[in-house]
mmCIF file of C-alpha atoms in Angstrom:
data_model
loop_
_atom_site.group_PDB
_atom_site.id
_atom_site.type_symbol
_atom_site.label_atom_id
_atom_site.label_comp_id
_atom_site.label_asym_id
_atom_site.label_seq_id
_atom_site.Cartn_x
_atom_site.Cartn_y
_atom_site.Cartn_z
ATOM 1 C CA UNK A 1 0.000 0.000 0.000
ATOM 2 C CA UNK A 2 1.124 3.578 -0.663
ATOM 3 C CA UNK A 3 0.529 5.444 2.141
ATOM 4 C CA UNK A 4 -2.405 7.509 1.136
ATOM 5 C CA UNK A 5 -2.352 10.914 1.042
ATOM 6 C CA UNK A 6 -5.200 13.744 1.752
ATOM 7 C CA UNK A 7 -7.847 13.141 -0.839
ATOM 8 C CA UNK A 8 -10.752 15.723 -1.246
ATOM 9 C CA UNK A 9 -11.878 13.958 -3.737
ATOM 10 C CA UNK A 10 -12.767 10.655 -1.789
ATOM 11 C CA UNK A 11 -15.820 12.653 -0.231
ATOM 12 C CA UNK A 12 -17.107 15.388 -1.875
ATOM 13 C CA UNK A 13 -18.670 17.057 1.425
ATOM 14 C CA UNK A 14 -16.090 18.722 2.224
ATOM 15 C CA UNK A 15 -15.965 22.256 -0.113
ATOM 16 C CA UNK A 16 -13.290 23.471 2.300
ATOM 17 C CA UNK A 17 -10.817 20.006 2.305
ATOM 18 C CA UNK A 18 -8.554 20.960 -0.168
ATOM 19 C CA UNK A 19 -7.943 24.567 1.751
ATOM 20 C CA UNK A 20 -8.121 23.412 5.274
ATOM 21 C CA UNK A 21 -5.286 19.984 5.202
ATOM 22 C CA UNK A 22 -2.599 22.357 4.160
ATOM 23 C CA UNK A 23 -1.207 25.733 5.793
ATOM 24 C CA UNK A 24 -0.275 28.672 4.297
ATOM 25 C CA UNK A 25 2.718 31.177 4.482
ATOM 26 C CA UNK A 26 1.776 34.918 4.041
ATOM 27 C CA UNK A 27 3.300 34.673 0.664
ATOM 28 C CA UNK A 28 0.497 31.780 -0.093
ATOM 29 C CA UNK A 29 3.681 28.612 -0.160
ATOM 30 C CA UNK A 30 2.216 25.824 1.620
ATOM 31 C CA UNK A 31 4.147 25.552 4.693
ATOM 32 C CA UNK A 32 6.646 22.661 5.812
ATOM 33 C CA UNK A 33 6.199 21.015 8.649
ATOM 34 C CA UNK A 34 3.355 23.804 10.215
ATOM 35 C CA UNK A 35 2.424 23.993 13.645
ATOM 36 C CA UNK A 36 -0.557 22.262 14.326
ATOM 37 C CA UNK A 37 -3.857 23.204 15.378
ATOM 38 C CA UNK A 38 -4.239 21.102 18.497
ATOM 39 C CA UNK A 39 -2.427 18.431 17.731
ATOM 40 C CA UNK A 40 1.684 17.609 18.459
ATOM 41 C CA UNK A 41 3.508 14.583 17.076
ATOM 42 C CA UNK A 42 5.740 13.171 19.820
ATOM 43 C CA UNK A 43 9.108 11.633 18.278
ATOM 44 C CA UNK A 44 11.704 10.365 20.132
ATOM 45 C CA UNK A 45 14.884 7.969 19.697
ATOM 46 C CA UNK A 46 13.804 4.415 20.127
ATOM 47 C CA UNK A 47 10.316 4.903 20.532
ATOM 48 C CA UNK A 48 7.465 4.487 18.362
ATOM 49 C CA UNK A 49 6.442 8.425 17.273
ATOM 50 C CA UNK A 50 2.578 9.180 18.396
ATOM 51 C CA UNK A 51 -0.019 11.695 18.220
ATOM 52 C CA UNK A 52 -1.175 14.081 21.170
ATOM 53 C CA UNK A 53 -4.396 15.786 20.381
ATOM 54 C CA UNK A 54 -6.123 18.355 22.868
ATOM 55 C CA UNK A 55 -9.773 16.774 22.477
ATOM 56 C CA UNK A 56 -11.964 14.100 24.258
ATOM 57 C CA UNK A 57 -11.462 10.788 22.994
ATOM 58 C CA UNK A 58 -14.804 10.514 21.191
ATOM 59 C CA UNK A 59 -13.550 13.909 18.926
ATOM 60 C CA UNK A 60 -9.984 12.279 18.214
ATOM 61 C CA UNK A 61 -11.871 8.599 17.378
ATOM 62 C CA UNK A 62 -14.197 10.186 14.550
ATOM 63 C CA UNK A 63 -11.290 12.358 13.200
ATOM 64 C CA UNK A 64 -9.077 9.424 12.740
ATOM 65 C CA UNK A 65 -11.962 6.981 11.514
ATOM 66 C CA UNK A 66 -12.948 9.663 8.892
ATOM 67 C CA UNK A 67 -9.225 9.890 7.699
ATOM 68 C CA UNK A 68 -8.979 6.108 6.258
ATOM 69 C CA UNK A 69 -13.436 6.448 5.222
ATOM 70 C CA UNK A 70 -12.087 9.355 2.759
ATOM 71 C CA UNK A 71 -9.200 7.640 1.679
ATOM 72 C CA UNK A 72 -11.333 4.111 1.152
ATOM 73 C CA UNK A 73 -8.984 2.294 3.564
ATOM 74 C CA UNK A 74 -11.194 -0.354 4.975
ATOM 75 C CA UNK A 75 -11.598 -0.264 9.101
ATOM 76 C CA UNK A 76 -11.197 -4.374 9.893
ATOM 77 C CA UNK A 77 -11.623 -3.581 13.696
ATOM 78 C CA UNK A 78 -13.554 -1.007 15.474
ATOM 79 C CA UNK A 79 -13.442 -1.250 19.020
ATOM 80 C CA UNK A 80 -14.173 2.126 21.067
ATOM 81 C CA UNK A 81 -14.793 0.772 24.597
ATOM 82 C CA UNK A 82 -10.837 -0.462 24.144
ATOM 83 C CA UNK A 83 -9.388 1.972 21.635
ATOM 84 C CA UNK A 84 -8.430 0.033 19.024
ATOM 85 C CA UNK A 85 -8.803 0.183 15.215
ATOM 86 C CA UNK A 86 -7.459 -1.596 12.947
ATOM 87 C CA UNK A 87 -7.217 -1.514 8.663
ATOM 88 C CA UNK A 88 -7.624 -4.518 6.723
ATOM 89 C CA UNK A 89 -4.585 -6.069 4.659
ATOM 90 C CA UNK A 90 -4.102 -3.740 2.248
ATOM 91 C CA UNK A 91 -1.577 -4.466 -1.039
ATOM 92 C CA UNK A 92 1.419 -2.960 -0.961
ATOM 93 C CA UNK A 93 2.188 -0.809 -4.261
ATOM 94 C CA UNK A 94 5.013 1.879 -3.395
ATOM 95 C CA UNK A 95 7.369 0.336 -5.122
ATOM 96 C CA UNK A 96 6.448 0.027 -8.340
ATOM 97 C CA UNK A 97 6.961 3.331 -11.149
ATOM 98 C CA UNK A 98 3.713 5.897 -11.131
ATOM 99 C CA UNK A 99 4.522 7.825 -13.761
ATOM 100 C CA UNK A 100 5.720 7.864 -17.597
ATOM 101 C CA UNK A 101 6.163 4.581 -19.542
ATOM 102 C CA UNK A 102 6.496 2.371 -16.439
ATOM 103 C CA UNK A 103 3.795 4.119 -14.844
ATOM 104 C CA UNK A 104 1.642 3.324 -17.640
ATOM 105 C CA UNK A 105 2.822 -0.371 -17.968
ATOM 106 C CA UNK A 106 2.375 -1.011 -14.360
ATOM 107 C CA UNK A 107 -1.068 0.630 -14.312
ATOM 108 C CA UNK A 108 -1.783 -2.170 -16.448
ATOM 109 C CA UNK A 109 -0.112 -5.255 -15.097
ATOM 110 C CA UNK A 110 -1.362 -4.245 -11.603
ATOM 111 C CA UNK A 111 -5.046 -5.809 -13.098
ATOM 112 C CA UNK A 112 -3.756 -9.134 -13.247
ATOM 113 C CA UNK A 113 -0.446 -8.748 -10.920
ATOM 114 C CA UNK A 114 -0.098 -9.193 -6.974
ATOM 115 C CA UNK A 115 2.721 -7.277 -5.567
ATOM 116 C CA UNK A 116 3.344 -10.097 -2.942
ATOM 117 C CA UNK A 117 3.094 -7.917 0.278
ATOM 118 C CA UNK A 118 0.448 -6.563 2.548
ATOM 119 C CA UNK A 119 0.413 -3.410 4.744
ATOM 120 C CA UNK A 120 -1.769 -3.143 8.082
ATOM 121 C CA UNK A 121 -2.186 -0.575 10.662
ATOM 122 C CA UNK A 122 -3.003 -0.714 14.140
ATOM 123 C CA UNK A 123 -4.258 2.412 15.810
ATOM 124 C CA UNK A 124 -4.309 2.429 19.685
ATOM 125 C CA UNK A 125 -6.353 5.348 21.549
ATOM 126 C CA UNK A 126 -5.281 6.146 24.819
ATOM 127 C CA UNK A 127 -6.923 8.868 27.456
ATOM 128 C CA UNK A 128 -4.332 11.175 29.072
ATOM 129 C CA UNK A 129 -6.942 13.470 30.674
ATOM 130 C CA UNK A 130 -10.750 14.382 29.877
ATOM 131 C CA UNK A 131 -9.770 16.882 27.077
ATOM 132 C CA UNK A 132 -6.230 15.131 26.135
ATOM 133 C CA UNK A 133 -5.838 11.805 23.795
ATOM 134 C CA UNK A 134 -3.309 9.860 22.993
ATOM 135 C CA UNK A 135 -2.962 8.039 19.490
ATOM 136 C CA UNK A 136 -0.329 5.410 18.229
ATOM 137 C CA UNK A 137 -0.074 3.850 14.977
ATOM 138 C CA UNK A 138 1.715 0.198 14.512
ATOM 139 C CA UNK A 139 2.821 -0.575 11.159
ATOM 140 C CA UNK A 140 2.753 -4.516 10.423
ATOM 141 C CA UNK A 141 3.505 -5.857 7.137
ATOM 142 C CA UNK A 142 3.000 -9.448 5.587
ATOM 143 C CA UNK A 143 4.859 -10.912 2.989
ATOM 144 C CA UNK A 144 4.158 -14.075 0.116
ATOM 145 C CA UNK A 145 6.422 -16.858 0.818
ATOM 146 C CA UNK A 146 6.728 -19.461 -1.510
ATOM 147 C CA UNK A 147 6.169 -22.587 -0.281
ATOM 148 C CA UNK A 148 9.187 -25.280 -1.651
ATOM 149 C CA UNK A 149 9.448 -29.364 -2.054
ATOM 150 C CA UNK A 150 12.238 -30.981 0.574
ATOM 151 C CA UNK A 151 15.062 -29.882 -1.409
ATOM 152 C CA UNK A 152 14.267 -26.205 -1.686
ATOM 153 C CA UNK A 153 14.092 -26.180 -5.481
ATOM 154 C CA UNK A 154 10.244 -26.474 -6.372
ATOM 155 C CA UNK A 155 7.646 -24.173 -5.589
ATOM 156 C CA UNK A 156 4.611 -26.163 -4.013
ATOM 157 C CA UNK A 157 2.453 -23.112 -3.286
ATOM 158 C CA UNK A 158 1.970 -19.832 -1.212
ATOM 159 C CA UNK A 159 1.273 -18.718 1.853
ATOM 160 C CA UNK A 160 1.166 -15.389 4.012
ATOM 161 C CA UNK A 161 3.520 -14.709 6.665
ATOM 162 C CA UNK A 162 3.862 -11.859 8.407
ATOM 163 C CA UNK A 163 7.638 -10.233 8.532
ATOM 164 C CA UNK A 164 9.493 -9.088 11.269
ATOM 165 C CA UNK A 165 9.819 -5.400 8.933
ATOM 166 C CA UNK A 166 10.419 -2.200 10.912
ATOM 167 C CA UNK A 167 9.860 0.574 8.804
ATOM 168 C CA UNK A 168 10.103 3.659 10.881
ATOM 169 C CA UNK A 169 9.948 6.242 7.897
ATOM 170 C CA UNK A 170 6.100 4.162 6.864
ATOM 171 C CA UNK A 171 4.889 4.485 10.486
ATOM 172 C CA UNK A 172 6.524 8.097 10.986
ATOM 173 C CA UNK A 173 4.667 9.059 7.539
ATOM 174 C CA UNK A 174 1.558 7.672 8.448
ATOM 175 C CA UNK A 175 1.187 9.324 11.881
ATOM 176 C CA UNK A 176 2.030 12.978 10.356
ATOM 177 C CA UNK A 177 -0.618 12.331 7.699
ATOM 178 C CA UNK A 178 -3.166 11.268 10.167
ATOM 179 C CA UNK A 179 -1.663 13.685 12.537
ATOM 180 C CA UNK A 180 -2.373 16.695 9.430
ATOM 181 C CA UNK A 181 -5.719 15.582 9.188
ATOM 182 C CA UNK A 182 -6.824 15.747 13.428
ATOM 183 C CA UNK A 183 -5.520 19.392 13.361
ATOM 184 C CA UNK A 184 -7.294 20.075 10.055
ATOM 185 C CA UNK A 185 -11.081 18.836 11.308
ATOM 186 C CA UNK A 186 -10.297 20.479 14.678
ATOM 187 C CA UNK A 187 -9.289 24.137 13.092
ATOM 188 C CA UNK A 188 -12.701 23.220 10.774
ATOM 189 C CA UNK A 189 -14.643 22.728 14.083
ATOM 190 C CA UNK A 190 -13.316 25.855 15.804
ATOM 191 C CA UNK A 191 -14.446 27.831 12.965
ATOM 192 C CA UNK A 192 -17.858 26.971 12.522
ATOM 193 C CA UNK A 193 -18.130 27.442 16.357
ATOM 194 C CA UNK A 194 -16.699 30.751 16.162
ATOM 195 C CA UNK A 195 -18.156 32.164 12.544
ATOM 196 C CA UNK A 196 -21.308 29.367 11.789
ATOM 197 C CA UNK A 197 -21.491 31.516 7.971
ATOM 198 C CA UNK A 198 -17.990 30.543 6.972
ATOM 199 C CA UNK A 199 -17.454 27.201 8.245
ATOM 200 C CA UNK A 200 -19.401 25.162 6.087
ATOM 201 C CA UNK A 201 -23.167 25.659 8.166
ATOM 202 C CA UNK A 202 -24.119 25.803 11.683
ATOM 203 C CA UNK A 203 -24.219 21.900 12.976
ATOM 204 C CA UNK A 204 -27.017 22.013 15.866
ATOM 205 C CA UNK A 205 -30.400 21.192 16.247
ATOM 206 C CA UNK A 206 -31.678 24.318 15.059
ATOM 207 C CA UNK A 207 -30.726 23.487 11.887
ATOM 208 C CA UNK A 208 -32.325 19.886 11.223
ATOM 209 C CA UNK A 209 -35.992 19.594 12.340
ATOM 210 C CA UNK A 210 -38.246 16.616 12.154
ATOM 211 C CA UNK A 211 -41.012 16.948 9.556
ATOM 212 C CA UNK A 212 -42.953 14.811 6.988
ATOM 213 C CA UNK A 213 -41.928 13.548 3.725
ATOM 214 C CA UNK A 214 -44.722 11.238 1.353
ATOM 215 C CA UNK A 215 -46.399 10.330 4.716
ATOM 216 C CA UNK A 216 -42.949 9.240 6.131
ATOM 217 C CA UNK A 217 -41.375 11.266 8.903
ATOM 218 C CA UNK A 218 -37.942 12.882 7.830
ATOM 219 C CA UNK A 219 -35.344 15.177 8.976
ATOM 220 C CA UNK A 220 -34.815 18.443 7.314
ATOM 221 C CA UNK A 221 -31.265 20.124 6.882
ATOM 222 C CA UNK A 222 -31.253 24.316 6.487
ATOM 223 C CA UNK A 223 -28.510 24.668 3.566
ATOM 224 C CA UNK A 224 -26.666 23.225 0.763
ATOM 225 C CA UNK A 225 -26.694 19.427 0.072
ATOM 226 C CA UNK A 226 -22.731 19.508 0.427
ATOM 227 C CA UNK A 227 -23.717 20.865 4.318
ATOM 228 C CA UNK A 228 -26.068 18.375 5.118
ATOM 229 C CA UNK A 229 -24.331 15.791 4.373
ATOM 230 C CA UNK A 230 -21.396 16.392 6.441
ATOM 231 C CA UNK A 231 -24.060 17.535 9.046
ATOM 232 C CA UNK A 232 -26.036 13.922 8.669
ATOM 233 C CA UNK A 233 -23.218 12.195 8.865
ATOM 234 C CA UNK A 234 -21.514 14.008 11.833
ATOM 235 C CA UNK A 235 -25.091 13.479 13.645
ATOM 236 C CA UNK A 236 -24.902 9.771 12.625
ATOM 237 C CA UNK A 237 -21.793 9.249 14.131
ATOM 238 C CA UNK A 238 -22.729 10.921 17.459
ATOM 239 C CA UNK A 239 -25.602 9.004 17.710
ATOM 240 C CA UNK A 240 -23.404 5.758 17.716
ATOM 241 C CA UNK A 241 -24.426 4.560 14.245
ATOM 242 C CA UNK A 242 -21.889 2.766 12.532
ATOM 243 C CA UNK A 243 -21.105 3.438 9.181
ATOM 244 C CA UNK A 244 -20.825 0.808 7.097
ATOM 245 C CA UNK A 245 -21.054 2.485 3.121
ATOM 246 C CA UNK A 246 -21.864 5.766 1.809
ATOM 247 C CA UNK A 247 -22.341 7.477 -1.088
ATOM 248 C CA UNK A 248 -22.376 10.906 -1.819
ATOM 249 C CA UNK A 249 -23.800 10.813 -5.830
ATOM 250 C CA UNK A 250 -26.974 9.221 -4.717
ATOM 251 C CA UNK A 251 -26.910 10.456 -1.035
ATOM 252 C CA UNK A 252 -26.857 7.464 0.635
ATOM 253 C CA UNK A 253 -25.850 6.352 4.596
ATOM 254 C CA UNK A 254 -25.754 2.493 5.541
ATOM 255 C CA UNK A 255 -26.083 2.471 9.448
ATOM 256 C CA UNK A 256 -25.999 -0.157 11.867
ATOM 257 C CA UNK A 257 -26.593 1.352 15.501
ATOM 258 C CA UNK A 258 -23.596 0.165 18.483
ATOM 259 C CA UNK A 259 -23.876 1.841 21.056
ATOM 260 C CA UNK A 260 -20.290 2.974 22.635
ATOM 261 C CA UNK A 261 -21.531 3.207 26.127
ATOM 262 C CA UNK A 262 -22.073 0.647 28.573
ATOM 263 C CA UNK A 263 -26.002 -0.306 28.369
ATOM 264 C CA UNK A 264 -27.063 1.396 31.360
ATOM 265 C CA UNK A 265 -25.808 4.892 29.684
ATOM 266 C CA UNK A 266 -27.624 4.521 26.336
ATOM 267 C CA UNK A 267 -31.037 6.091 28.407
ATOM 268 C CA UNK A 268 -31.754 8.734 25.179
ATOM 269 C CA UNK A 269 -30.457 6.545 22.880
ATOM 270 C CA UNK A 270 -32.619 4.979 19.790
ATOM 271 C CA UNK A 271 -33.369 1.745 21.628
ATOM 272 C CA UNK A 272 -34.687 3.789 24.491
ATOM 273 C CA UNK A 273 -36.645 6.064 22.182
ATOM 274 C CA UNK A 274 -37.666 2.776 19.954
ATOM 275 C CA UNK A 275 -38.880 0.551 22.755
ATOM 276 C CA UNK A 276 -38.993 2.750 25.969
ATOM 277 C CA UNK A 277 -37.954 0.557 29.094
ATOM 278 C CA UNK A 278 -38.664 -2.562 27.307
ATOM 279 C CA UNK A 279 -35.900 -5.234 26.506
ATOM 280 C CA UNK A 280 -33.137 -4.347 24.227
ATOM 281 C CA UNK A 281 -32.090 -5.919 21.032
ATOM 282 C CA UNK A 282 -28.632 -7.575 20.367
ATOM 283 C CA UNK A 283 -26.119 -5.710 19.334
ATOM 284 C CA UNK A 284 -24.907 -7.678 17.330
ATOM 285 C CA UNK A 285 -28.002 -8.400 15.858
ATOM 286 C CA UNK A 286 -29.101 -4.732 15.527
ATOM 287 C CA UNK A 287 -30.714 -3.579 12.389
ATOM 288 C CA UNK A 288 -29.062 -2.054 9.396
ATOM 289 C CA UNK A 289 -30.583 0.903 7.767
ATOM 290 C CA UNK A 290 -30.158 2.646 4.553
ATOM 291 C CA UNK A 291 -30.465 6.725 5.424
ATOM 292 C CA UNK A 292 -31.511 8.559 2.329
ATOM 293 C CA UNK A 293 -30.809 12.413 1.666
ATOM 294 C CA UNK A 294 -32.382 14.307 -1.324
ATOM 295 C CA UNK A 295 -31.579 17.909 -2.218
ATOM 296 C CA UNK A 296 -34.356 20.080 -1.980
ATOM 297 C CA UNK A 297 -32.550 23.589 -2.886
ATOM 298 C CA UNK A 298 -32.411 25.550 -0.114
ATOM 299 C CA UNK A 299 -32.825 22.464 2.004
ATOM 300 C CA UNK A 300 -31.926 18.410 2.073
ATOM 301 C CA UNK A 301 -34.385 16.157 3.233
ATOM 302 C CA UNK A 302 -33.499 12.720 5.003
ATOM 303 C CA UNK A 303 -35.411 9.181 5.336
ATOM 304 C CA UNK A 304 -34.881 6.129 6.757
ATOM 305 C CA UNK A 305 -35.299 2.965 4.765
ATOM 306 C CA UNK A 306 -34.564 -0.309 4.434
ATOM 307 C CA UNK A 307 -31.207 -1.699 2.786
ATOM 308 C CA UNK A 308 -33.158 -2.930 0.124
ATOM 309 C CA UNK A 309 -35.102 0.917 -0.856
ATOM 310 C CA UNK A 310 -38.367 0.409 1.181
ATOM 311 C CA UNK A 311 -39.553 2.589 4.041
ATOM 312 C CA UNK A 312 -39.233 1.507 7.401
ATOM 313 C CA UNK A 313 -42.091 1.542 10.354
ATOM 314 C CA UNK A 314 -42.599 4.796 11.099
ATOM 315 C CA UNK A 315 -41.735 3.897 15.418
ATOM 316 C CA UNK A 316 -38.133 3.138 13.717
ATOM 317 C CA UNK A 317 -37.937 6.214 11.316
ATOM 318 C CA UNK A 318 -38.807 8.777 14.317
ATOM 319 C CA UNK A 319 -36.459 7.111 16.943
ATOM 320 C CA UNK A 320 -34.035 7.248 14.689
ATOM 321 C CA UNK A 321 -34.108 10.729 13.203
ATOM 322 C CA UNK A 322 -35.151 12.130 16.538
ATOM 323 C CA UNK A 323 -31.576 10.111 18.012
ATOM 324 C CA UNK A 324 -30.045 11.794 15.519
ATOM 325 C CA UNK A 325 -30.992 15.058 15.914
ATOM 326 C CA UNK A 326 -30.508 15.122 19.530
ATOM 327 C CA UNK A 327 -27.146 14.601 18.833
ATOM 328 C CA UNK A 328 -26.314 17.485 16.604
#
């Protein structure tokens, strides 16, 4: 895997990405190496280099998921009540030529060639203090090892195996890129709390209110379509729905609700508001929903439905959208 870089282009909500993940001199040269808004990379000799980011551990968690979402890294692992992530095996491509001939040439044998090695990161969350967190990045990397006959001559198949590799510059690149993208969402964050008109639209309550949509209840997001889905999605994520797919072209959320908090803390959460004091559903069993969000102008409207296009009961459509509006 090349270690992927800032992509605005992975999720078109943000209008501001491209602007925002770098700083600028006076002179308008992006910086090198620029301070960071809330966030400090700790390096020193012999250790592994981490992250120290002056938020709450639920902040830091959704910045870091949303940095390997918009650059379609796969999350394997998501555990919050432990603080660990962790990316699927992804193929390892950095060494191969990107550009001219060879670029071209291995754009094309890429379809039908496997570079033999895997990358994988583990991210570890740690709580310092109620406003301080802690994040470290392990970089793992597995290997294809042919597998030979008795007298080491014959190839009699593959197999994984998972190297010893230390690669300090991968892990040390990795950290500052997640590390760029914290401070990034955090300076975006400060700004709409300071100036709601330039940062992108005011994410409260006030600004998404239940209503009615063909009979079905619906939430309704105040500004462009671009704002309401970051703001639906932010909301989503607060509410402790899981995101399993999106897509922005046909405005589309796939949810599954887990619940970070222990059970007895999940009192205005959506199986609270669903079935009141009554028994729970599994977690693990929870329902999957397909959140729908069509532009209406000057507005974006939201519904819940089923994975397969159909509305839901309207009990489930209201505890939902009313869970995640009280989290905005």
């Amino acid at each position: 895997m090349t270690v992927p870089g800032l992509n605005p282009g992975a999720v078109a909500s943000y209008q501001a990405y491209n602007e925002d993940n770098v700083v600028r001199n006076q002179r308008g040269y992006i910086e090198v190496l620029p301070q960071l808004y809330g966030v400090q990379v700790i390096e020193q000799p012999g250790a592994l280099p981490y992250i120290r980011v002056t938020a709450d551990t639920s902040t830091v968690w959704a910045a870091v998921k949303k940095y390997f979402e918009n650059n379609g890294i796969r999350l394997k692992t998501q555990e919050p009540a432990i603080g660990l992530m962790e990316t699927d095996w992804l193929e390892n491509l950095s060494d191969l030529p990107r550009t001219g001939f060879s670029g071209l040439l291995n754009s094309i044998i890429s379809l039908t060639h496997d570079s033999g090695t895997r990358d994988r990161y583990r991210i570890r969350f740690a709580r310092e203090s109620d406003n301080t967190t802690s994040v470290t990045l392990v970089y793992s990397q597995a290997e294809e090892k042919a597998v030979r006959d008795r007298q080491g001559k014959e190839a009699q198949g593959y197999r994984w195996q998972t190297s010893d590799n230390d690669n300090p510059e991968m892990q040390l690149e990795m950290t500052r890129r997640v590390a760029l993208f914290v401070s990034a969402e955090l300076r975006r964050q400060q700004q709409i709390a300071q100036n709601p008109a330039t940062g992108g639209g005011d994410i409260t309550s006030a600004r998404a209110t239940l209503t009615t949509a063909g009979g079905q209840t619906a939430l309704a997001i105040s500004g462009s379509y671009a704002q309401a889905w970051r703001i639906l999605g932010i909301g989503l994520d607060k509410a402790s729905f899981a995101l399993e797919k999106q897509d922005y072209n046909s405005g589309t959320y796939q949810v599954q609700y887990q619940p970070q908090s222990a059970e007895g803390q999940d009192k205005q959460g959506f199986w609270s508001r669903l079935w009141g004091g009554k028994k729970k559903a599994d977690k693990a069993n929870a329902p999957r929903y397909r959140i729908r969000l069509a532009d209406q102008g000057n507005q974006s409207i939201a519904v819940v439905q089923t994975l397969d296009g159909k509305p839901v009961p309207e009990n489930e459509a209201k505890a939902l959208l009313e869970t995640v509006q009280s989290a905005l």
